[in-house]
PDB file of C-alpha atoms in Angstrom:
ATOM      1  CA  UNK B 641    -146.688-115.830 -13.568  1.00  0.00           C
ATOM      2  CA  UNK B 642    -144.170-115.816 -10.485  1.00  0.00           C
ATOM      3  CA  UNK B 643    -144.291-113.769  -7.264  1.00  0.00           C
ATOM      4  CA  UNK B 644    -141.462-113.446  -4.950  1.00  0.00           C
ATOM      5  CA  UNK B 645    -143.296-114.036  -1.415  1.00  0.00           C
ATOM      6  CA  UNK B 646    -146.491-115.062  -0.454  1.00  0.00           C
ATOM      7  CA  UNK B 647    -147.466-111.898   0.819  1.00  0.00           C
ATOM      8  CA  UNK B 648    -146.656-110.162  -2.571  1.00  0.00           C
ATOM      9  CA  UNK B 649    -149.390-112.972  -4.195  1.00  0.00           C
ATOM     10  CA  UNK B 650    -152.056-112.398  -1.697  1.00  0.00           C
ATOM     11  CA  UNK B 651    -151.796-108.534  -1.798  1.00  0.00           C
ATOM     12  CA  UNK B 652    -151.890-108.770  -5.790  1.00  0.00           C
ATOM     13  CA  UNK B 653    -155.162-110.894  -5.497  1.00  0.00           C
ATOM     14  CA  UNK B 654    -156.603-108.405  -3.112  1.00  0.00           C
ATOM     15  CA  UNK B 655    -155.587-105.384  -5.412  1.00  0.00           C
ATOM     16  CA  UNK B 656    -156.607-107.175  -8.810  1.00  0.00           C
ATOM     17  CA  UNK B 657    -160.216-108.428  -7.305  1.00  0.00           C
ATOM     18  CA  UNK B 658    -161.133-104.346  -7.002  1.00  0.00           C
ATOM     19  CA  UNK B 659    -159.291-103.697 -10.335  1.00  0.00           C
ATOM     20  CA  UNK B 660    -161.372-103.412 -13.375  1.00  0.00           C
ATOM     21  CA  UNK B 661    -159.728-105.716 -16.511  1.00  0.00           C
ATOM     22  CA  UNK B 662    -159.458-102.989 -18.866  1.00  0.00           C
ATOM     23  CA  UNK B 663    -156.212-102.875 -21.276  1.00  0.00           C
ATOM     24  CA  UNK B 664    -155.100-100.744 -24.173  1.00  0.00           C
ATOM     25  CA  UNK B 665    -152.822-102.243 -26.776  1.00  0.00           C
ATOM     26  CA  UNK B 666    -151.903-102.099 -30.392  1.00  0.00           C
ATOM     27  CA  UNK B 667    -153.383-103.810 -33.387  1.00  0.00           C
ATOM     28  CA  UNK B 668    -152.140-107.310 -32.615  1.00  0.00           C
ATOM     29  CA  UNK B 669    -150.672-107.051 -29.500  1.00  0.00           C
ATOM     30  CA  UNK B 670    -152.009-109.915 -27.002  1.00  0.00           C
ATOM     31  CA  UNK B 671    -150.753-108.668 -23.105  1.00  0.00           C
ATOM     32  CA  UNK B 672    -147.618-107.878 -21.681  1.00  0.00           C
ATOM     33  CA  UNK B 673    -144.738-110.434 -21.391  1.00  0.00           C
ATOM     34  CA  UNK B 674    -144.641-109.589 -17.753  1.00  0.00           C
ATOM     35  CA  UNK B 675    -147.907-111.348 -17.153  1.00  0.00           C
ATOM     36  CA  UNK B 676    -146.744-114.458 -18.780  1.00  0.00           C
ATOM     37  CA  UNK B 677    -149.346-114.046 -21.612  1.00  0.00           C
ATOM     38  CA  UNK B 678    -152.391-113.914 -19.587  1.00  0.00           C
ATOM     39  CA  UNK B 679    -155.293-111.541 -20.761  1.00  0.00           C
ATOM     40  CA  UNK B 680    -156.634-109.425 -18.466  1.00  0.00           C
ATOM     41  CA  UNK B 681    -159.902-111.085 -17.553  1.00  0.00           C
ATOM     42  CA  UNK B 682    -157.631-114.493 -16.805  1.00  0.00           C
ATOM     43  CA  UNK B 683    -155.633-112.442 -14.261  1.00  0.00           C
ATOM     44  CA  UNK B 684    -158.552-111.390 -12.676  1.00  0.00           C
ATOM     45  CA  UNK B 685    -160.009-115.010 -12.560  1.00  0.00           C
ATOM     46  CA  UNK B 686    -156.496-116.035 -10.869  1.00  0.00           C
ATOM     47  CA  UNK B 687    -157.025-113.407  -7.991  1.00  0.00           C
ATOM     48  CA  UNK B 688    -160.495-114.577  -7.491  1.00  0.00           C
ATOM     49  CA  UNK B 689    -159.123-118.428  -7.165  1.00  0.00           C
ATOM     50  CA  UNK B 690    -157.152-117.140  -4.682  1.00  0.00           C
ATOM     51  CA  UNK B 691    -159.457-115.254  -3.088  1.00  0.00           C
ATOM     52  CA  UNK B 692    -161.490-118.075  -2.815  1.00  0.00           C
ATOM     53  CA  UNK B 693    -158.687-120.035  -1.066  1.00  0.00           C
ATOM     54  CA  UNK B 694    -158.490-117.451   1.729  1.00  0.00           C
ATOM     55  CA  UNK B 695    -162.113-117.626   2.111  1.00  0.00           C
ATOM     56  CA  UNK B 696    -161.902-121.114   2.894  1.00  0.00           C
ATOM     57  CA  UNK B 697    -159.245-120.500   5.557  1.00  0.00           C
ATOM     58  CA  UNK B 698    -160.400-120.750   9.359  1.00  0.00           C
ATOM     59  CA  UNK B 699    -162.333-117.538  10.482  1.00  0.00           C
ATOM     60  CA  UNK B 700    -159.242-116.303  12.580  1.00  0.00           C
ATOM     61  CA  UNK B 701    -156.846-116.340   9.591  1.00  0.00           C
ATOM     62  CA  UNK B 702    -159.093-114.952   7.222  1.00  0.00           C
ATOM     63  CA  UNK B 703    -160.062-112.292   9.539  1.00  0.00           C
ATOM     64  CA  UNK B 704    -156.230-111.320   9.901  1.00  0.00           C
ATOM     65  CA  UNK B 705    -155.520-111.482   6.389  1.00  0.00           C
ATOM     66  CA  UNK B 706    -158.270-109.354   5.056  1.00  0.00           C
ATOM     67  CA  UNK B 707    -157.512-106.849   8.105  1.00  0.00           C
ATOM     68  CA  UNK B 708    -154.110-106.506   6.688  1.00  0.00           C
ATOM     69  CA  UNK B 709    -154.434-106.528   3.141  1.00  0.00           C
ATOM     70  CA  UNK B 710    -157.396-103.990   2.511  1.00  0.00           C
ATOM     71  CA  UNK B 711    -157.715-101.945   5.880  1.00  0.00           C
ATOM     72  CA  UNK B 712    -161.430-102.031   5.549  1.00  0.00           C
ATOM     73  CA  UNK B 713    -163.406-101.281   8.329  1.00  0.00           C
ATOM     74  CA  UNK B 714    -165.170-104.495   8.839  1.00  0.00           C
ATOM     75  CA  UNK B 715    -162.323-106.385   8.402  1.00  0.00           C
ATOM     76  CA  UNK B 716    -160.593-104.573  10.911  1.00  0.00           C
ATOM     77  CA  UNK B 717    -163.745-105.215  13.213  1.00  0.00           C
ATOM     78  CA  UNK B 718    -163.429-108.914  12.465  1.00  0.00           C
ATOM     79  CA  UNK B 719    -160.166-108.786  13.217  1.00  0.00           C
ATOM     80  CA  UNK B 720    -160.788-107.016  16.583  1.00  0.00           C
ATOM     81  CA  UNK B 721    -162.962-110.030  17.333  1.00  0.00           C
ATOM     82  CA  UNK B 722    -160.104-112.049  17.494  1.00  0.00           C
ATOM     83  CA  UNK B 723    -158.721-109.834  20.864  1.00  0.00           C
ATOM     84  CA  UNK B 724    -159.809-111.015  24.354  1.00  0.00           C
ATOM     85  CA  UNK B 725    -163.523-110.517  24.976  1.00  0.00           C
ATOM     86  CA  UNK B 726    -162.427-108.844  27.996  1.00  0.00           C
ATOM     87  CA  UNK B 727    -161.071-105.663  26.674  1.00  0.00           C
ATOM     88  CA  UNK B 728    -163.266-102.677  25.740  1.00  0.00           C
ATOM     89  CA  UNK B 729    -164.471-103.071  22.465  1.00  0.00           C
ATOM     90  CA  UNK B 730    -163.164 -99.416  21.259  1.00  0.00           C
ATOM     91  CA  UNK B 731    -160.086-100.782  22.713  1.00  0.00           C
ATOM     92  CA  UNK B 732    -159.866-103.698  20.306  1.00  0.00           C
ATOM     93  CA  UNK B 733    -160.752-101.884  17.213  1.00  0.00           C
ATOM     94  CA  UNK B 734    -158.139 -99.100  17.746  1.00  0.00           C
ATOM     95  CA  UNK B 735    -155.168-101.696  18.528  1.00  0.00           C
ATOM     96  CA  UNK B 736    -156.775-103.717  15.387  1.00  0.00           C
ATOM     97  CA  UNK B 737    -156.585-100.963  13.348  1.00  0.00           C
ATOM     98  CA  UNK B 738    -153.064 -99.920  14.339  1.00  0.00           C
ATOM     99  CA  UNK B 739    -151.971-103.451  13.616  1.00  0.00           C
ATOM    100  CA  UNK B 740    -153.353-103.478  10.038  1.00  0.00           C
ATOM    101  CA  UNK B 741    -151.967-100.061   9.494  1.00  0.00           C
ATOM    102  CA  UNK B 742    -148.358-101.293   9.257  1.00  0.00           C
ATOM    103  CA  UNK B 743    -148.295-101.025  13.266  1.00  0.00           C
ATOM    104  CA  UNK B 744    -148.819 -97.698  13.643  1.00  0.00           C
ATOM    105  CA  UNK B 745    -151.057 -96.444  16.217  1.00  0.00           C
ATOM    106  CA  UNK B 746    -153.272 -93.641  15.799  1.00  0.00           C
ATOM    107  CA  UNK B 747    -152.943 -92.506  19.056  1.00  0.00           C
ATOM    108  CA  UNK B 748    -150.137 -92.620  21.684  1.00  0.00           C
ATOM    109  CA  UNK B 749    -150.219 -95.326  24.234  1.00  0.00           C
ATOM    110  CA  UNK B 750    -150.220 -92.659  27.171  1.00  0.00           C
ATOM    111  CA  UNK B 751    -153.580 -91.269  25.389  1.00  0.00           C
ATOM    112  CA  UNK B 752    -155.197 -94.700  24.605  1.00  0.00           C
ATOM    113  CA  UNK B 753    -154.439 -95.666  28.450  1.00  0.00           C
ATOM    114  CA  UNK B 754    -155.890 -92.135  29.560  1.00  0.00           C
ATOM    115  CA  UNK B 755    -159.439 -93.211  27.606  1.00  0.00           C
ATOM    116  CA  UNK B 756    -159.684 -96.859  28.725  1.00  0.00           C
ATOM    117  CA  UNK B 757    -158.573 -95.839  32.275  1.00  0.00           C
ATOM    118  CA  UNK B 758    -155.216 -98.274  31.652  1.00  0.00           C
ATOM    119  CA  UNK B 759    -151.780 -98.040  32.938  1.00  0.00           C
ATOM    120  CA  UNK B 760    -149.150 -97.455  30.341  1.00  0.00           C
ATOM    121  CA  UNK B 761    -147.646-100.725  31.271  1.00  0.00           C
ATOM    122  CA  UNK B 762    -151.171-102.562  30.614  1.00  0.00           C
ATOM    123  CA  UNK B 763    -151.707-100.570  27.238  1.00  0.00           C
ATOM    124  CA  UNK B 764    -148.007-101.711  25.957  1.00  0.00           C
ATOM    125  CA  UNK B 765    -149.092-105.228  27.005  1.00  0.00           C
ATOM    126  CA  UNK B 766    -152.144-105.314  25.674  1.00  0.00           C
ATOM    127  CA  UNK B 767    -150.732-103.644  22.337  1.00  0.00           C
ATOM    128  CA  UNK B 768    -148.041-106.514  22.539  1.00  0.00           C
ATOM    129  CA  UNK B 769    -150.619-109.006  22.981  1.00  0.00           C
ATOM    130  CA  UNK B 770    -152.932-107.669  19.995  1.00  0.00           C
ATOM    131  CA  UNK B 771    -149.885-107.846  17.646  1.00  0.00           C
ATOM    132  CA  UNK B 772    -149.077-111.235  18.440  1.00  0.00           C
ATOM    133  CA  UNK B 773    -152.618-112.683  18.248  1.00  0.00           C
ATOM    134  CA  UNK B 774    -153.451-110.717  14.558  1.00  0.00           C
ATOM    135  CA  UNK B 775    -149.726-111.416  13.585  1.00  0.00           C
ATOM    136  CA  UNK B 776    -149.823-115.291  14.468  1.00  0.00           C
ATOM    137  CA  UNK B 777    -153.298-115.553  12.697  1.00  0.00           C
ATOM    138  CA  UNK B 778    -151.998-114.053   9.947  1.00  0.00           C
ATOM    139  CA  UNK B 779    -149.067-116.130   9.153  1.00  0.00           C
ATOM    140  CA  UNK B 780    -150.870-119.232  10.082  1.00  0.00           C
ATOM    141  CA  UNK B 781    -153.023-118.143   6.944  1.00  0.00           C
ATOM    142  CA  UNK B 782    -150.097-117.278   4.880  1.00  0.00           C
ATOM    143  CA  UNK B 783    -148.377-120.602   5.766  1.00  0.00           C
ATOM    144  CA  UNK B 784    -151.537-122.578   4.410  1.00  0.00           C
ATOM    145  CA  UNK B 785    -151.734-120.314   1.435  1.00  0.00           C
ATOM    146  CA  UNK B 786    -148.168-120.711   0.858  1.00  0.00           C
ATOM    147  CA  UNK B 787    -148.488-125.011   0.535  1.00  0.00           C
ATOM    148  CA  UNK B 788    -151.417-124.471  -2.014  1.00  0.00           C
ATOM    149  CA  UNK B 789    -149.952-121.960  -4.029  1.00  0.00           C
ATOM    150  CA  UNK B 790    -146.437-123.023  -4.081  1.00  0.00           C
ATOM    151  CA  UNK B 791    -146.365-123.045  -7.976  1.00  0.00           C
ATOM    152  CA  UNK B 792    -146.810-118.985  -8.146  1.00  0.00           C
ATOM    153  CA  UNK B 793    -143.886-118.195  -5.762  1.00  0.00           C
ATOM    154  CA  UNK B 794    -140.507-118.048  -6.319  1.00  0.00           C
ATOM    155  CA  UNK B 795    -139.140-118.099  -2.879  1.00  0.00           C
ATOM    156  CA  UNK B 796    -141.116-119.903  -0.523  1.00  0.00           C
ATOM    157  CA  UNK B 797    -140.328-119.790   3.144  1.00  0.00           C
ATOM    158  CA  UNK B 798    -137.804-122.002   4.526  1.00  0.00           C
ATOM    159  CA  UNK B 799    -140.658-123.993   6.313  1.00  0.00           C
ATOM    160  CA  UNK B 800    -142.408-124.858   3.312  1.00  0.00           C
ATOM    161  CA  UNK B 801    -139.422-125.185   0.908  1.00  0.00           C
ATOM    162  CA  UNK B 802    -139.102-128.885   1.023  1.00  0.00           C
ATOM    163  CA  UNK B 803    -142.453-129.865   2.586  1.00  0.00           C
ATOM    164  CA  UNK B 804    -143.426-132.305  -0.093  1.00  0.00           C
ATOM    165  CA  UNK B 805    -139.555-132.949  -1.118  1.00  0.00           C
ATOM    166  CA  UNK B 806    -138.736-136.754  -1.403  1.00  0.00           C
ATOM    167  CA  UNK B 807    -136.818-138.309   1.654  1.00  0.00           C
ATOM    168  CA  UNK B 808    -133.818-140.406   0.933  1.00  0.00           C
ATOM    169  CA  UNK B 809    -134.234-143.674   2.263  1.00  0.00           C
TER     170      UNK B 809
END
C-alpha cells in the first residue's frame, strides 16, 4: 500500500483509527486490489502502528500533528500550550484553532485585537508567530515519521529522498 506523501499517510492513519473495519463483499472475494490484498483488520492494525510512532514523538511535534489532522479541542489546547506563555490563554487557543482549521481564523484580526487589547500589528505578528511555531513542530514530526515510514511513501521529500543512499567513495 503506497501513499503519495507523508501527510496523506498520517491523515489516512488518523481516519482509519476512527473507522470501524467493516467490509461487504461477494462470496470468495478477499479485498479490493487498491488496498494491496490487506484485510480491513490489517489496515486498522497498520494505522494503529503509525499512530504509535506518532505517540513516540516529542510532545511539541505530537501536539501539532494531532491538532492539524484531528481538529479535536483537546489536541488544539495541547498545541496552544506550545505558543508563548506570555500570551493570553484564550488568544493562544484561538490562534491554534485557526492554524488547525487550514490557517483560517474564526474572527478577523481586528476583532481579535480588540478583544485582547492588542494593536493590528501585534495581532498580525502573533498570528504569524503561531503559524510558524506550530508549522515547524508539525514539519519536524512529519520529517521523522517520513524516515521511519519511507517504504509506504511513493514520493518522499527531497531532503529525505537520499538519506540512506550509499555514498560513492
